[in-house]
mmCIF file of C-alpha atoms in Angstrom:
data_model
loop_
_atom_site.group_PDB
_atom_site.id
_atom_site.type_symbol
_atom_site.label_atom_id
_atom_site.label_comp_id
_atom_site.label_asym_id
_atom_site.label_seq_id
_atom_site.Cartn_x
_atom_site.Cartn_y
_atom_site.Cartn_z
ATOM 1 C CA ASN A 1490 0.000 0.000 0.000
ATOM 2 C CA ALA A 1491 1.209 3.503 -0.793
ATOM 3 C CA GLY A 1492 -0.941 4.916 2.042
ATOM 4 C CA VAL A 1493 -1.819 8.582 1.588
ATOM 5 C CA THR A 1494 -0.110 10.385 -1.275
ATOM 6 C CA GLN A 1495 -0.076 14.106 -1.989
ATOM 7 C CA THR A 1496 1.086 16.114 -4.969
ATOM 8 C CA PRO A 1497 2.845 18.412 -5.459
ATOM 9 C CA LYS A 1498 5.402 18.502 -2.634
ATOM 10 C CA PHE A 1499 6.153 22.180 -3.193
ATOM 11 C CA GLN A 1500 4.278 24.933 -5.005
ATOM 12 C CA VAL A 1501 4.724 28.671 -5.456
ATOM 13 C CA LEU A 1502 1.727 30.701 -6.609
ATOM 14 C CA LYS A 1503 1.117 34.344 -7.308
ATOM 15 C CA THR A 1504 -1.758 36.105 -5.598
ATOM 16 C CA GLY A 1505 -4.987 35.431 -7.451
ATOM 17 C CA GLN A 1506 -3.904 32.196 -9.113
ATOM 18 C CA SER A 1507 -5.878 29.019 -8.592
ATOM 19 C CA MET A 1508 -4.634 25.484 -8.179
ATOM 20 C CA THR A 1509 -5.590 22.037 -6.947
ATOM 21 C CA LEU A 1510 -3.717 20.028 -4.351
ATOM 22 C CA GLN A 1511 -4.118 16.330 -4.992
ATOM 23 C CA CYS A 1512 -4.654 13.675 -2.334
ATOM 24 C CA ALA A 1513 -5.205 9.960 -2.806
ATOM 25 C CA GLN A 1514 -5.364 6.955 -0.504
ATOM 26 C CA ASP A 1515 -5.390 3.258 -1.293
ATOM 27 C CA MET A 1516 -6.663 1.948 2.043
ATOM 28 C CA ASN A 1517 -10.375 2.165 1.198
ATOM 29 C CA HIS A 1518 -10.905 4.658 4.021
ATOM 30 C CA GLU A 1519 -14.217 6.466 4.118
ATOM 31 C CA TYR A 1520 -13.030 9.477 6.094
ATOM 32 C CA MET A 1521 -10.617 11.965 4.546
ATOM 33 C CA SER A 1522 -9.620 15.439 5.592
ATOM 34 C CA TRP A 1523 -7.437 18.424 4.772
ATOM 35 C CA TYR A 1524 -5.453 20.372 7.351
ATOM 36 C CA ARG A 1525 -3.180 23.342 7.200
ATOM 37 C CA GLN A 1526 -0.206 23.654 9.508
ATOM 38 C CA ASP A 1527 1.089 27.061 10.495
ATOM 39 C CA PRO A 1528 3.918 27.766 12.962
ATOM 40 C CA GLY A 1529 2.730 27.802 16.571
ATOM 41 C CA MET A 1530 -0.856 26.937 15.632
ATOM 42 C CA GLY A 1531 -0.873 23.196 15.305
ATOM 43 C CA LEU A 1532 -3.118 21.780 12.612
ATOM 44 C CA ARG A 1533 -6.389 23.351 11.601
ATOM 45 C CA LEU A 1534 -9.086 21.446 9.764
ATOM 46 C CA ILE A 1535 -10.104 22.930 6.409
ATOM 47 C CA HIS A 1536 -12.608 20.429 4.999
ATOM 48 C CA TYR A 1537 -13.445 16.806 5.563
ATOM 49 C CA SER A 1538 -15.438 14.021 3.974
ATOM 50 C CA VAL A 1539 -17.074 10.962 5.515
ATOM 51 C CA GLY A 1540 -17.548 9.222 2.183
ATOM 52 C CA ALA A 1541 -17.840 9.668 -1.559
ATOM 53 C CA GLY A 1542 -20.245 12.467 -2.402
ATOM 54 C CA ILE A 1543 -20.222 13.906 1.136
ATOM 55 C CA THR A 1544 -18.103 16.859 2.240
ATOM 56 C CA ASP A 1545 -18.282 19.320 5.102
ATOM 57 C CA GLN A 1546 -16.467 22.378 6.379
ATOM 58 C CA GLY A 1547 -13.916 22.379 9.116
ATOM 59 C CA GLU A 1548 -12.527 25.221 11.159
ATOM 60 C CA VAL A 1549 -10.991 27.297 8.340
ATOM 61 C CA PRO A 1550 -12.833 26.570 5.053
ATOM 62 C CA ASN A 1551 -12.841 30.034 3.462
ATOM 63 C CA GLY A 1552 -10.956 30.223 0.182
ATOM 64 C CA TYR A 1553 -10.933 26.447 -0.338
ATOM 65 C CA ASN A 1554 -13.217 24.000 -2.132
ATOM 66 C CA VAL A 1555 -13.281 20.219 -2.044
ATOM 67 C CA SER A 1556 -15.113 17.413 -3.766
ATOM 68 C CA ARG A 1557 -15.191 13.658 -3.222
ATOM 69 C CA SER A 1558 -16.261 11.834 -6.337
ATOM 70 C CA THR A 1559 -14.445 8.611 -5.403
ATOM 71 C CA THR A 1560 -13.403 6.939 -2.159
ATOM 72 C CA GLU A 1561 -9.748 7.226 -3.153
ATOM 73 C CA ASP A 1562 -9.392 10.898 -4.079
ATOM 74 C CA PHE A 1563 -10.004 14.123 -2.177
ATOM 75 C CA PRO A 1564 -8.599 17.164 -4.009
ATOM 76 C CA LEU A 1565 -8.373 20.595 -2.404
ATOM 77 C CA ARG A 1566 -8.883 23.613 -4.637
ATOM 78 C CA LEU A 1567 -7.635 27.097 -3.937
ATOM 79 C CA LEU A 1568 -9.921 29.421 -5.852
ATOM 80 C CA SER A 1569 -7.883 32.647 -5.744
ATOM 81 C CA ALA A 1570 -4.667 32.280 -3.796
ATOM 82 C CA ALA A 1571 -3.804 34.833 -1.117
ATOM 83 C CA PRO A 1572 -0.578 35.275 0.902
ATOM 84 C CA SER A 1573 -2.523 34.197 4.014
ATOM 85 C CA GLN A 1574 -2.796 30.750 2.434
ATOM 86 C CA THR A 1575 0.959 30.242 2.595
ATOM 87 C CA SER A 1576 1.193 27.114 4.706
ATOM 88 C CA VAL A 1577 1.911 23.419 4.760
ATOM 89 C CA TYR A 1578 -1.118 21.341 3.776
ATOM 90 C CA PHE A 1579 -1.705 17.809 4.974
ATOM 91 C CA CYS A 1580 -4.245 15.315 3.761
ATOM 92 C CA ALA A 1581 -5.296 12.500 6.082
ATOM 93 C CA SER A 1582 -7.555 9.476 5.976
ATOM 94 C CA LYS A 1583 -9.128 7.300 8.648
ATOM 95 C CA GLY A 1584 -10.693 3.882 8.529
ATOM 96 C CA ASN A 1585 -12.574 2.095 11.275
ATOM 97 C CA SER A 1586 -9.775 2.455 13.813
ATOM 98 C CA TYR A 1587 -8.942 5.626 15.702
ATOM 99 C CA GLU A 1588 -5.785 6.328 13.747
ATOM 100 C CA GLN A 1589 -5.536 9.005 11.092
ATOM 101 C CA TYR A 1590 -2.951 8.424 8.371
ATOM 102 C CA PHE A 1591 -1.245 11.498 7.009
ATOM 103 C CA GLY A 1592 0.303 12.254 3.669
ATOM 104 C CA PRO A 1593 3.779 13.834 3.429
ATOM 105 C CA GLY A 1594 2.409 17.356 2.970
ATOM 106 C CA THR A 1595 2.454 20.104 0.354
ATOM 107 C CA ARG A 1596 4.417 23.262 1.121
ATOM 108 C CA LEU A 1597 2.622 26.182 -0.546
ATOM 109 C CA THR A 1598 3.965 29.710 -0.859
ATOM 110 C CA VAL A 1599 1.783 32.516 -2.192
ATOM 111 C CA THR A 1600 3.607 35.671 -3.221
ATOM 112 C CA GLY B 258 -15.655 24.125 22.362
ATOM 113 C CA ASP B 259 -13.153 21.350 22.813
ATOM 114 C CA SER B 260 -9.508 22.372 23.038
ATOM 115 C CA VAL B 261 -6.025 21.045 23.721
ATOM 116 C CA THR B 262 -3.192 22.918 25.402
ATOM 117 C CA GLN B 263 0.384 21.696 25.376
ATOM 118 C CA MET B 264 3.558 23.104 26.785
ATOM 119 C CA GLU B 265 5.431 25.483 24.556
ATOM 120 C CA GLY B 266 8.750 24.509 23.132
ATOM 121 C CA PRO B 267 11.328 24.037 22.131
ATOM 122 C CA VAL B 268 12.276 21.543 24.794
ATOM 123 C CA THR B 269 16.009 20.840 24.726
ATOM 124 C CA LEU B 270 17.412 17.815 26.555
ATOM 125 C CA SER B 271 20.579 15.796 26.622
ATOM 126 C CA GLU B 272 20.567 12.202 25.445
ATOM 127 C CA GLU B 273 19.321 9.746 28.103
ATOM 128 C CA ALA B 274 17.435 12.472 29.997
ATOM 129 C CA PHE B 275 13.865 11.991 31.234
ATOM 130 C CA LEU B 276 11.190 13.623 29.109
ATOM 131 C CA THR B 277 7.806 15.053 30.024
ATOM 132 C CA ILE B 278 5.663 17.046 27.625
ATOM 133 C CA ASN B 279 2.504 18.345 29.268
ATOM 134 C CA CYS B 280 -0.894 18.183 27.612
ATOM 135 C CA THR B 281 -4.243 19.212 29.086
ATOM 136 C CA TYR B 282 -7.610 19.257 27.415
ATOM 137 C CA THR B 283 -11.106 20.664 27.655
ATOM 138 C CA ALA B 284 -13.901 18.537 26.251
ATOM 139 C CA THR B 285 -17.482 17.505 26.753
ATOM 140 C CA GLY B 286 -17.776 13.812 27.376
ATOM 141 C CA TYR B 287 -14.830 11.458 27.260
ATOM 142 C CA PRO B 288 -12.902 11.792 24.019
ATOM 143 C CA SER B 289 -10.096 9.560 22.835
ATOM 144 C CA LEU B 290 -6.679 11.142 23.287
ATOM 145 C CA PHE B 291 -3.635 10.873 21.042
ATOM 146 C CA TRP B 292 -0.008 11.797 20.691
ATOM 147 C CA TYR B 293 1.270 12.235 17.153
ATOM 148 C CA VAL B 294 4.891 12.793 16.150
ATOM 149 C CA GLN B 295 6.241 14.702 13.155
ATOM 150 C CA TYR B 296 9.827 14.078 12.136
ATOM 151 C CA PRO B 297 11.549 16.779 10.064
ATOM 152 C CA GLY B 298 10.138 17.032 6.542
ATOM 153 C CA GLU B 299 7.527 14.348 7.101
ATOM 154 C CA GLY B 300 3.839 14.034 7.825
ATOM 155 C CA LEU B 301 2.408 13.144 11.207
ATOM 156 C CA GLN B 302 2.420 9.622 12.601
ATOM 157 C CA LEU B 303 0.375 8.235 15.453
ATOM 158 C CA LEU B 304 2.663 7.628 18.425
ATOM 159 C CA LEU B 305 0.168 6.372 21.003
ATOM 160 C CA LYS B 306 -3.449 6.644 22.043
ATOM 161 C CA ALA B 307 -5.820 6.123 24.977
ATOM 162 C CA THR B 308 -9.541 5.731 24.575
ATOM 163 C CA LYS B 309 -10.848 5.894 28.155
ATOM 164 C CA ALA B 310 -9.961 7.171 31.592
ATOM 165 C CA ASP B 311 -6.936 5.537 33.252
ATOM 166 C CA ASP B 312 -5.838 3.910 29.988
ATOM 167 C CA LYS B 313 -2.110 4.061 29.380
ATOM 168 C CA GLY B 314 -0.920 4.323 25.799
ATOM 169 C CA SER B 315 2.640 3.265 25.038
ATOM 170 C CA ASN B 316 4.921 2.918 22.041
ATOM 171 C CA LYS B 317 8.677 3.128 21.346
ATOM 172 C CA GLY B 318 9.382 3.774 25.045
ATOM 173 C CA PHE B 319 6.914 6.660 25.243
ATOM 174 C CA GLU B 320 3.943 6.520 27.610
ATOM 175 C CA ALA B 321 0.920 8.681 28.420
ATOM 176 C CA THR B 322 -1.943 8.070 30.856
ATOM 177 C CA TYR B 323 -5.472 9.393 30.351
ATOM 178 C CA ARG B 324 -6.212 11.288 33.576
ATOM 179 C CA LYS B 325 -9.846 12.315 33.735
ATOM 180 C CA GLU B 326 -9.565 14.015 37.127
ATOM 181 C CA THR B 327 -6.855 16.399 35.910
ATOM 182 C CA THR B 328 -7.942 16.379 32.228
ATOM 183 C CA SER B 329 -4.371 15.592 31.253
ATOM 184 C CA PHE B 330 -2.465 13.282 28.932
ATOM 185 C CA HIS B 331 1.210 14.013 29.561
ATOM 186 C CA LEU B 332 3.817 12.327 27.352
ATOM 187 C CA GLU B 333 6.809 10.722 29.103
ATOM 188 C CA LYS B 334 9.918 8.799 28.171
ATOM 189 C CA GLY B 335 12.522 7.553 30.577
ATOM 190 C CA SER B 336 15.615 7.966 28.395
ATOM 191 C CA VAL B 337 15.471 9.998 25.205
ATOM 192 C CA GLN B 338 17.671 9.506 22.153
ATOM 193 C CA VAL B 339 18.848 11.908 19.464
ATOM 194 C CA SER B 340 16.452 10.137 17.077
ATOM 195 C CA ASP B 341 13.504 11.316 19.222
ATOM 196 C CA SER B 342 14.069 14.883 18.028
ATOM 197 C CA ALA B 343 10.780 15.857 16.406
ATOM 198 C CA VAL B 344 7.606 17.858 16.968
ATOM 199 C CA TYR B 345 5.025 16.194 19.213
ATOM 200 C CA PHE B 346 1.310 16.951 18.992
ATOM 201 C CA CYS B 347 -1.366 16.135 21.521
ATOM 202 C CA ALA B 348 -4.879 15.731 20.093
ATOM 203 C CA LEU B 349 -8.378 14.664 21.027
ATOM 204 C CA ASP B 350 -11.085 13.051 18.922
ATOM 205 C CA SER B 351 -14.236 15.152 18.780
ATOM 206 C CA ASN B 352 -17.014 14.008 16.430
ATOM 207 C CA TYR B 353 -14.923 12.847 13.485
ATOM 208 C CA GLN B 354 -12.471 15.702 13.955
ATOM 209 C CA LEU B 355 -9.142 15.806 15.685
ATOM 210 C CA ILE B 356 -8.601 18.871 17.858
ATOM 211 C CA TRP B 357 -4.873 19.629 18.007
ATOM 212 C CA GLY B 358 -2.479 21.224 20.403
ATOM 213 C CA ALA B 359 0.038 23.663 18.933
ATOM 214 C CA GLY B 360 2.868 21.129 19.021
ATOM 215 C CA THR B 361 6.051 20.944 21.086
ATOM 216 C CA LYS B 362 9.419 20.800 19.374
ATOM 217 C CA LEU B 363 11.826 18.438 21.092
ATOM 218 C CA ILE B 364 15.571 18.768 20.533
ATOM 219 C CA ILE B 365 17.879 16.079 21.904
ATOM 220 C CA LYS B 366 21.601 16.870 22.058
ATOM 221 C CA PRO B 367 24.157 14.063 22.042
#
């Protein structure tokens, strides 16, 4: 199993550009989520999904969209990038156990 | 709402020292509690968990006990190694979401 994969690893955007961060898991997990990690603030939940076709907002959803058309994939879209979205983004999935499995992260810089 | 507070870092110790990283929480009900570890340049990995009061989670020499009376879940290790240098996050499970502490950076000097 590859676990949770994320692409790209690094990305630089200009203010106003849009892009999609990709996340995929091969563990057949129903629950998937996106977090952002900022220094001194831990992880904050952006959006999550409890299954294909179902998504919901987390703590900091503004400026981000998600969709879940398959169990495996959960892309995160930045509609119009802003410098405040400079962060490290982690995708995670969870099966029936308590453990969340994290991807390696995407480091995004918005200039 | 639910929240997690952990001691600020960085925590700097010498190899073989005793480690404690404090974590306290505020929650309704009795959530599951976790410690995750993030090594440099990597994602987070589950280190240990406890699902009910008085449970002790343990892994790789680390331990933490779920203390309902003090709403705490402190992480301990008897003898740290340089390879334990990482950022440690305390978290609680609240309705499908993990609520995270801010993380504590641990630096172990040889």
